[in-house]
Coordinates of C-alpha atoms in Angstrom, one line a residue:
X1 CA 4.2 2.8 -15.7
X2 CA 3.9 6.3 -14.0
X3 CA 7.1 8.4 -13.1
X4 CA 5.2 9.1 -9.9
X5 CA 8.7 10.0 -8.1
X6 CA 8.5 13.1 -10.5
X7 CA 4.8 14.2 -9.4
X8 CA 5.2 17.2 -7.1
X9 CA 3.0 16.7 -4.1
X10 CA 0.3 19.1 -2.6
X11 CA 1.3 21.2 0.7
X12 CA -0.9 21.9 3.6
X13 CA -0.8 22.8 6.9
X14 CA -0.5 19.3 8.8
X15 CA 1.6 18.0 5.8
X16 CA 1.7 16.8 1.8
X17 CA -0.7 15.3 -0.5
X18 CA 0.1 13.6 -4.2
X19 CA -2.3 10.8 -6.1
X20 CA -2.6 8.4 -8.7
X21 CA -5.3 7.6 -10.6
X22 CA -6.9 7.1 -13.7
X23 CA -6.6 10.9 -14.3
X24 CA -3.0 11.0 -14.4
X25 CA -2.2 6.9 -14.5
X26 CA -5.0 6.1 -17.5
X27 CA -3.8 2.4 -17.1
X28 CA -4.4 1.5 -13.7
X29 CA -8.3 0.8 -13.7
X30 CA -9.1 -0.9 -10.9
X31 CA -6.4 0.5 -7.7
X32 CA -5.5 4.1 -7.2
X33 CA -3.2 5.4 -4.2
X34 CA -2.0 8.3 -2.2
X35 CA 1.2 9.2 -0.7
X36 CA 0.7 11.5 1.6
X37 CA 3.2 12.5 4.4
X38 CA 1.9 14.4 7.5
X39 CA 4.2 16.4 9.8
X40 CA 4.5 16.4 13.4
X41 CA 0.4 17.4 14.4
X42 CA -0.3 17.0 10.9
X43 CA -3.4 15.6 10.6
X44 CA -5.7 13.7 8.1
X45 CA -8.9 14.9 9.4
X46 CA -12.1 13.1 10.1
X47 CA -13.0 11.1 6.6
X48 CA -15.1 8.8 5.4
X49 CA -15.2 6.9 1.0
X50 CA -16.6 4.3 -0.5
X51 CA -13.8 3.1 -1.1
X52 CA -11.7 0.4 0.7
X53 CA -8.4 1.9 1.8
X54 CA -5.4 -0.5 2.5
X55 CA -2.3 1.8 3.8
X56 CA 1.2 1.0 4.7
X57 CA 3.5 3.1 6.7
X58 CA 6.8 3.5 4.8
X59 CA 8.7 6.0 7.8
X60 CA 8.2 8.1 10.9
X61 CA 5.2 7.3 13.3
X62 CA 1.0 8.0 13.6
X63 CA -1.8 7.6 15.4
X64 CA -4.7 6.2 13.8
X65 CA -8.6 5.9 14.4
X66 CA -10.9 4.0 12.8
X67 CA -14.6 3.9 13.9
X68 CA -17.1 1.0 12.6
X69 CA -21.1 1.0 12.3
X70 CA -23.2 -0.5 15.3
X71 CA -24.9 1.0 18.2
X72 CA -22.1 0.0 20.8
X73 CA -20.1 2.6 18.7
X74 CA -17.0 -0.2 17.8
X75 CA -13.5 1.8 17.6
X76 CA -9.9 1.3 17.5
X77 CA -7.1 3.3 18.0
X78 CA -3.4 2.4 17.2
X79 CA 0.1 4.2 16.5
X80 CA 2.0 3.1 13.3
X81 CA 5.1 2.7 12.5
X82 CA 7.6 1.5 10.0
X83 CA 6.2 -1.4 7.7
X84 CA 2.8 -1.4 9.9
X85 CA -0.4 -1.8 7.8
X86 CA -4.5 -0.4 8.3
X87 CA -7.0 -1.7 6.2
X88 CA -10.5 0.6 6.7
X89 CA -13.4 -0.7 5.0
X90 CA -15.7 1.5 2.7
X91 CA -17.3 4.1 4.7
X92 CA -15.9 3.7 8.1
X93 CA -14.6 6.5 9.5
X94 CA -11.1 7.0 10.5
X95 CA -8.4 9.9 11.1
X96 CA -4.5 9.7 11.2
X97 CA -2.4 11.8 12.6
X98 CA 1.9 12.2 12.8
X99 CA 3.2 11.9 16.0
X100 CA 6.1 13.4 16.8
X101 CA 8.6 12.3 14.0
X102 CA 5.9 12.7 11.7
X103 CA 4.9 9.8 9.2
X104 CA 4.8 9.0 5.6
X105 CA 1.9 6.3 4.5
X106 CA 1.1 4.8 1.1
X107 CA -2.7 4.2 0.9
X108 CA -4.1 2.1 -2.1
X109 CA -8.0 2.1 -2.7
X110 CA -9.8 -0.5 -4.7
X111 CA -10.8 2.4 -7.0
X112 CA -8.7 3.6 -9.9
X113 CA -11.0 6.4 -10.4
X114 CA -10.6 7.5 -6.4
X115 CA -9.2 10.9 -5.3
X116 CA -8.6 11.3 -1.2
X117 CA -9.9 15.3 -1.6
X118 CA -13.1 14.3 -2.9
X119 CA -13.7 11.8 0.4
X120 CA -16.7 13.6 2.9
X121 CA -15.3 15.0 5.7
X122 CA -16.1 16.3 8.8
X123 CA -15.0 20.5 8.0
X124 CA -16.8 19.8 4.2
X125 CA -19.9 18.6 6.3
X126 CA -20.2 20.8 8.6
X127 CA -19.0 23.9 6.8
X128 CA -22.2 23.2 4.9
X129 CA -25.1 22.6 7.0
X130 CA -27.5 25.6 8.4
X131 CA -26.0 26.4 11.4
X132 CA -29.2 25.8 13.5
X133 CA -29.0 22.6 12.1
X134 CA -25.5 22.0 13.6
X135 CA -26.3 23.3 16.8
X136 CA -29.3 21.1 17.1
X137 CA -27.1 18.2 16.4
X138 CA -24.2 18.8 18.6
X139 CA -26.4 20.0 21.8
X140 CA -24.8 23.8 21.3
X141 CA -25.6 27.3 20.7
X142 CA -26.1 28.9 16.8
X143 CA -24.0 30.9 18.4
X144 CA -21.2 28.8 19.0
X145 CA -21.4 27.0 15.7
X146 CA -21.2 30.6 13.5
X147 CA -18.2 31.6 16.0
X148 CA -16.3 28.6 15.7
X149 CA -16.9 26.4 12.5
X150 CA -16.0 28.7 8.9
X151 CA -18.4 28.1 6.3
X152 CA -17.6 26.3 3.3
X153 CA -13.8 25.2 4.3
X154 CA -12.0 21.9 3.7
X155 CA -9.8 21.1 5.9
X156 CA -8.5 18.0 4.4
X157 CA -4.3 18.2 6.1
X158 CA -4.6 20.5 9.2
X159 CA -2.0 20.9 11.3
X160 CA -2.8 19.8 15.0
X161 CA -0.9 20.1 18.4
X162 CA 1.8 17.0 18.9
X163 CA 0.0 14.3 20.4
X164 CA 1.8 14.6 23.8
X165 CA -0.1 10.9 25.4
X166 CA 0.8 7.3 25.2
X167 CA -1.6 5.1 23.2
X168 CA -2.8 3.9 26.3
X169 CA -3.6 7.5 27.8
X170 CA -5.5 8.4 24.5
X171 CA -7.5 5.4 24.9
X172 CA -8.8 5.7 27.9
X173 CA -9.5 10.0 27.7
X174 CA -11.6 9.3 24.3
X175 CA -13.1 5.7 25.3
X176 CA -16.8 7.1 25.6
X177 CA -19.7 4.9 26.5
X178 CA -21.3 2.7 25.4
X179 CA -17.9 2.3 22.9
X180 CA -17.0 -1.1 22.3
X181 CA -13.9 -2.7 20.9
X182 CA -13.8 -3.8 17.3
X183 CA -14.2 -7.8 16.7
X184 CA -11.5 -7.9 14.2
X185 CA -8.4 -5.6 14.4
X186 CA -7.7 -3.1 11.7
X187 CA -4.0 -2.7 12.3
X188 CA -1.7 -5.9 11.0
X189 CA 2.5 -5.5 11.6
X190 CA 3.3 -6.9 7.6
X191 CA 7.4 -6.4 8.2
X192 CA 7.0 -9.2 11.1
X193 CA 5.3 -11.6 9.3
X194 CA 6.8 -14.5 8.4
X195 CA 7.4 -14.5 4.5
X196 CA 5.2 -16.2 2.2
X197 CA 8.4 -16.8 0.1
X198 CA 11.3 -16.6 0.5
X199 CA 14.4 -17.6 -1.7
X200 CA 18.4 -16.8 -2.1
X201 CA 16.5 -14.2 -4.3
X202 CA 14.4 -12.5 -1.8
X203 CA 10.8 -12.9 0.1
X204 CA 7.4 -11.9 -0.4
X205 CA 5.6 -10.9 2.9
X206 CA 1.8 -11.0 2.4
X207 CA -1.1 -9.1 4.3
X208 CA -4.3 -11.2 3.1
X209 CA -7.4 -11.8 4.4
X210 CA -6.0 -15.4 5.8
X211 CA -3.3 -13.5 7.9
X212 CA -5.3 -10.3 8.6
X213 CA -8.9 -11.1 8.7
X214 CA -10.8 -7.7 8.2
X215 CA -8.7 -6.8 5.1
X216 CA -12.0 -8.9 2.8
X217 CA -11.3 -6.8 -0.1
X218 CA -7.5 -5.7 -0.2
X219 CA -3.9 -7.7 -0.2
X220 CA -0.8 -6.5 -0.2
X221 CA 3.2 -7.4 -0.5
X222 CA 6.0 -6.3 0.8
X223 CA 8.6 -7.7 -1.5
X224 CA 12.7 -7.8 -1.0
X225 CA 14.6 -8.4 -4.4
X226 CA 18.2 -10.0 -3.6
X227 CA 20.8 -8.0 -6.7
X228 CA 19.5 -9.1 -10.2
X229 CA 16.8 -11.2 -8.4
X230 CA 13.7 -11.5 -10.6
X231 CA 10.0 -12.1 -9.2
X232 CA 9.3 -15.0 -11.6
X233 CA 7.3 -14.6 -14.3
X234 CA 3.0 -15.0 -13.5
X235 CA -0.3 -13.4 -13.7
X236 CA -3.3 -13.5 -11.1
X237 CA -6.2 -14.8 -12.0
X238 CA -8.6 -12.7 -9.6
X239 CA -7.3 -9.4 -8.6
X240 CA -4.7 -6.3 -10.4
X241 CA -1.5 -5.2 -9.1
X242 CA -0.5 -1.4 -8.1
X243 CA 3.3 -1.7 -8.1
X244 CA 5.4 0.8 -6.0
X245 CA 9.3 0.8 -5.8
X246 CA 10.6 2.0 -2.0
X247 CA 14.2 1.5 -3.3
X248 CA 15.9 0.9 -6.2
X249 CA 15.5 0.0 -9.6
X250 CA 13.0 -2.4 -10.9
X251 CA 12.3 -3.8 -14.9
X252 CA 9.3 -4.6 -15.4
X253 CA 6.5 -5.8 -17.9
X254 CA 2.9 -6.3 -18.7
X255 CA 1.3 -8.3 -21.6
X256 CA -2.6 -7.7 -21.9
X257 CA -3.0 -9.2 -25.0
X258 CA -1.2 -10.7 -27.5
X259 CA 1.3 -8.0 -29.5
X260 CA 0.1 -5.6 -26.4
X261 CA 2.4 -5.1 -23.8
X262 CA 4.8 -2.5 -21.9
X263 CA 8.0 -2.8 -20.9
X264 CA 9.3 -0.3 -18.4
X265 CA 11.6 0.6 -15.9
X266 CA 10.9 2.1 -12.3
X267 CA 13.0 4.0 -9.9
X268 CA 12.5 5.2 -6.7
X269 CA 9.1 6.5 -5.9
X270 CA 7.6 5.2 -9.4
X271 CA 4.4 3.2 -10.1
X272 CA 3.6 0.8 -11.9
X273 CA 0.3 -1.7 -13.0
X274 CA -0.7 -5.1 -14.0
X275 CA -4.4 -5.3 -14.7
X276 CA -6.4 -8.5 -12.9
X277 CA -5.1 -11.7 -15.6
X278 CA -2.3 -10.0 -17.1
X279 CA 0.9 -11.8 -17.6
X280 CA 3.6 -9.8 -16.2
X281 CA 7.4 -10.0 -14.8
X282 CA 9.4 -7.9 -12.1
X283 CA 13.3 -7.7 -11.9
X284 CA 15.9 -6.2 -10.0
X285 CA 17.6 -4.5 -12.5
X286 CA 21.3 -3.7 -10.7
X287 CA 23.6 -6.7 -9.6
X288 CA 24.9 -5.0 -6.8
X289 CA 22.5 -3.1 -4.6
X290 CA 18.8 -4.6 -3.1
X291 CA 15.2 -3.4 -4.1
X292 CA 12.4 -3.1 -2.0
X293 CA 8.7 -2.9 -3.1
X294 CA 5.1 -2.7 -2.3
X295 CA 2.1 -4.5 -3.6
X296 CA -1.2 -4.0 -3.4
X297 CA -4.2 -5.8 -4.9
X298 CA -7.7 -5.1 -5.3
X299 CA -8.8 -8.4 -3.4
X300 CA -8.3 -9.7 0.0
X301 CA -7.1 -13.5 -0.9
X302 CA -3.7 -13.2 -2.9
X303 CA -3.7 -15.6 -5.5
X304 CA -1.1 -16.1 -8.9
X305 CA 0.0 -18.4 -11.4
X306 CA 3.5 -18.6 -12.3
X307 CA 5.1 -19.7 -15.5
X308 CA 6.7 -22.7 -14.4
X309 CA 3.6 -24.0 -12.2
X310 CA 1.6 -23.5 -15.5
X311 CA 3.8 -25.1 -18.0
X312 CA 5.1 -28.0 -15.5
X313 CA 1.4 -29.3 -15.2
X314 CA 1.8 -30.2 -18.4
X315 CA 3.4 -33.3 -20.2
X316 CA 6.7 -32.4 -22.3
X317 CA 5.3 -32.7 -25.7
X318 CA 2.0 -30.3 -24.8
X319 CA 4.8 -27.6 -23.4
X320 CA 6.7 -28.1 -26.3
X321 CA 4.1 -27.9 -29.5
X322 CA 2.5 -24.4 -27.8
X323 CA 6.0 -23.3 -27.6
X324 CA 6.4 -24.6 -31.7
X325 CA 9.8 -25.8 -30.2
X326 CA 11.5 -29.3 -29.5
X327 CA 10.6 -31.4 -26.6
X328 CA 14.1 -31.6 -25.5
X329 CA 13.5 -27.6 -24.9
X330 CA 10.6 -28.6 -22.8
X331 CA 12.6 -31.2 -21.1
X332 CA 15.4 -28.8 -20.6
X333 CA 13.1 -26.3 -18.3
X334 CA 13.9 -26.4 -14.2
X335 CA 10.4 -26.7 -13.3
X336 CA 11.6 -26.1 -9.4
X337 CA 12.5 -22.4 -10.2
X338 CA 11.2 -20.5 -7.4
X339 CA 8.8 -17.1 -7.3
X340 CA 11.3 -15.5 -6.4
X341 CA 14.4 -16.4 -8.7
X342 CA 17.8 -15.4 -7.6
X343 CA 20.4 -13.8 -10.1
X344 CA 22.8 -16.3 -12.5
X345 CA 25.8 -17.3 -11.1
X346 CA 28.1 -15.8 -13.8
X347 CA 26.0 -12.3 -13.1
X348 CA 29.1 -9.9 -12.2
X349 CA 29.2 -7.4 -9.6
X350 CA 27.3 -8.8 -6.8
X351 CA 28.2 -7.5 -3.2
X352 CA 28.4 -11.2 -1.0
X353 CA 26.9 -9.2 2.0
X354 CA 23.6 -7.7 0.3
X355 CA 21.4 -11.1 0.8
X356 CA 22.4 -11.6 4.7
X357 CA 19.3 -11.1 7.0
X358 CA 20.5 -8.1 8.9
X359 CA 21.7 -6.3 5.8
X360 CA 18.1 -6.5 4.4
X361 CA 16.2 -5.2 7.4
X362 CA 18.8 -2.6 7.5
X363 CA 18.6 -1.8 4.1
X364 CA 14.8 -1.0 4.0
X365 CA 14.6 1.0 6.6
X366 CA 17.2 3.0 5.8
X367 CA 16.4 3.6 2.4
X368 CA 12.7 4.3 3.0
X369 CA 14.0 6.6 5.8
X370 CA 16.2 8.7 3.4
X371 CA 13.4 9.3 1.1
X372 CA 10.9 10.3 3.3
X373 CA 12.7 12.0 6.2
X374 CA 12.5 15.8 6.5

């Protein structure tokens, strides 16, 4: 687990930057992330990495632009909001910028060793070539290049004017011949979608690649814990789990191998990781208050095993002699438990109003609002 709530972030112009990785999360292998917020003009400038980006927009708005490979120039353009998701494949191009509420986003890469300064970059590419060389390119004078682009100078957050145009308006001013429209959309609404679970002890809403095509190498959750709810005990069998708590306070723990596990607990802001095949367990760990949290896994099908499915596939006796206990234990076990499993009944202090529909969809906004709002 990684306090990331206690990281300081990075200020820049256009906004701030913090990350996890392997360099400051040694445990999380195969999935590193970025929460960066941009302020109003704040902008992410022109980027490229080899790494596949899967982002989720946790308050505030942006405007996004991705650009694909192919003579007809493929691009998309969208603005972002609350619980909206873009996944960019490695090495397409993109941009974001906040609009005028500005905009926080979580972006998970399928690299644990990935760091969002080191992508190339329009200012770290340009600050570097000969200037002849740029003006050839970009049909200008030397001239203009050594009066208006500094040499060696990152960018990375600038801050921008306010986008002052609808979508539609910045479409059509930057919609360039021969640009084409992108076959698959980049941009999927996950807080819409109709959950993949969902029990008296919360949901799981999925972005995969069966809902949201072009995401071929990224997944991700957006998961509601009802008070005490737990999100049953599993593993997946092909792909690792970046953990990331919006609100709340979630228990959690991951076995790896036998006599190796962790046991943690995560707050607001926090982080934590189950590596692809571990056996691992989320709860919420107050009985009176909701939890929100992202997912995100390193492949685009999500896939898992949970405890029940794996020991009710099974006859009584098999159960029971891996367990070294008594069939009648074996016999006891509700193999319809749910993934997501609500509190006990006897658990004390639950609020009666917490599980009803419009208190949830209340209840993330406004808590991802009051962390991230400026």
């Amino acid at each position: 687990m990684q306090q990331w709530s206690k990281v300081e972030p990075l200020t820049y112009p256009g906004g701030t930057y913090k990350y996890s990785n392997v360099q400051n999360f040694p445990g999380a292998a195969g999935i590193s992330a970025a929460l960066i917020t941009l302020f109003p003009g704040g902008l992410r400038e022109l980027h490229w990495h080899n790494a596949t980006e899967w982002a989720i927009v946790l308050h505030g708005t942006c405007r996004a632009t991705v650009m694909e490979s192919g003579k007809n120039r493929p691009a998309e353009t969208w603005d972002f909001s609350f619980g909206d998701v873009w996944y960019f494949r490695p090495n397409e191009g993109h941009t974001i910028q906040g609009l005028r509420d500005g905009c926080t986003y979580l972006a998970g890469y399928d690299d644990g060793t990935f760091e969002d300064r080191r992508s190339l970059s329009l200012s770290a590419w340009l600050s570097t070539v000969p200037p002849g060389v740029t003006a050839q390119g970009l049909g200008v004078t030397e001239g203009d290049v050594t009066r208006h682009i500094s040499r060696n100078e990152v960018t990375f957050l600038p801050l921008g004017p306010v986008p002052n145009t609808s979508l539609e308006e910045f479409r059509a001013r930057v919609g360039r011949p021969p640009q084409q429209p992108v076959l698959q959309t980049h941009r999927f609404e996950i807080a819409q979608v109709i959950p993949e679970v969902e029990t008296p002890g919360g949901y799981v809403k999925v972005a995969q690649v069966t809902n949201f095509p072009v995401s071929e190498k990224m997944s991700g959750a957006l998961v509601r814990f009802a008070p005490g709810a737990l999100r049953q005990l599993h593993w997946h069998p092909g792909h690792a789990e970046w953990q990331y708590v919006i609100n709340g306070t979630v228990m959690g723990q991951v076995l790896i191998e036998p006599g190796v596990c962790e046991e943690y607990i995560m707050g607001q802001g926090d982080a934590g990781y189950a590596p692809k095949g571990s056996a691992h367990w989320l709860k919420n760990a107050s009985n009176n208050t909701e939890a929100f949290m992202v997912l995100m896994f390193d492949d685009g099908l999500f896939t898992n095993i949970d405890l029940t499915w794996f020991i009710g596939d099974v006859d009584p006796e098999t159960a029971a002699t891996s367990l070294n206990t008594s069939v009648e234990f074996a016999e006891a076990v509700d193999y319809a438990v749910p993934t997501m499993v609500p509190a006990k009944h006897d658990s004390a202090g639950l609020d009666p109003d917490s599980t009803s529909a419009g208190h949830e969809k209340k209840s993330i906004r406004e808590s991802s609002s009051a962390l991230f709002s400026h």
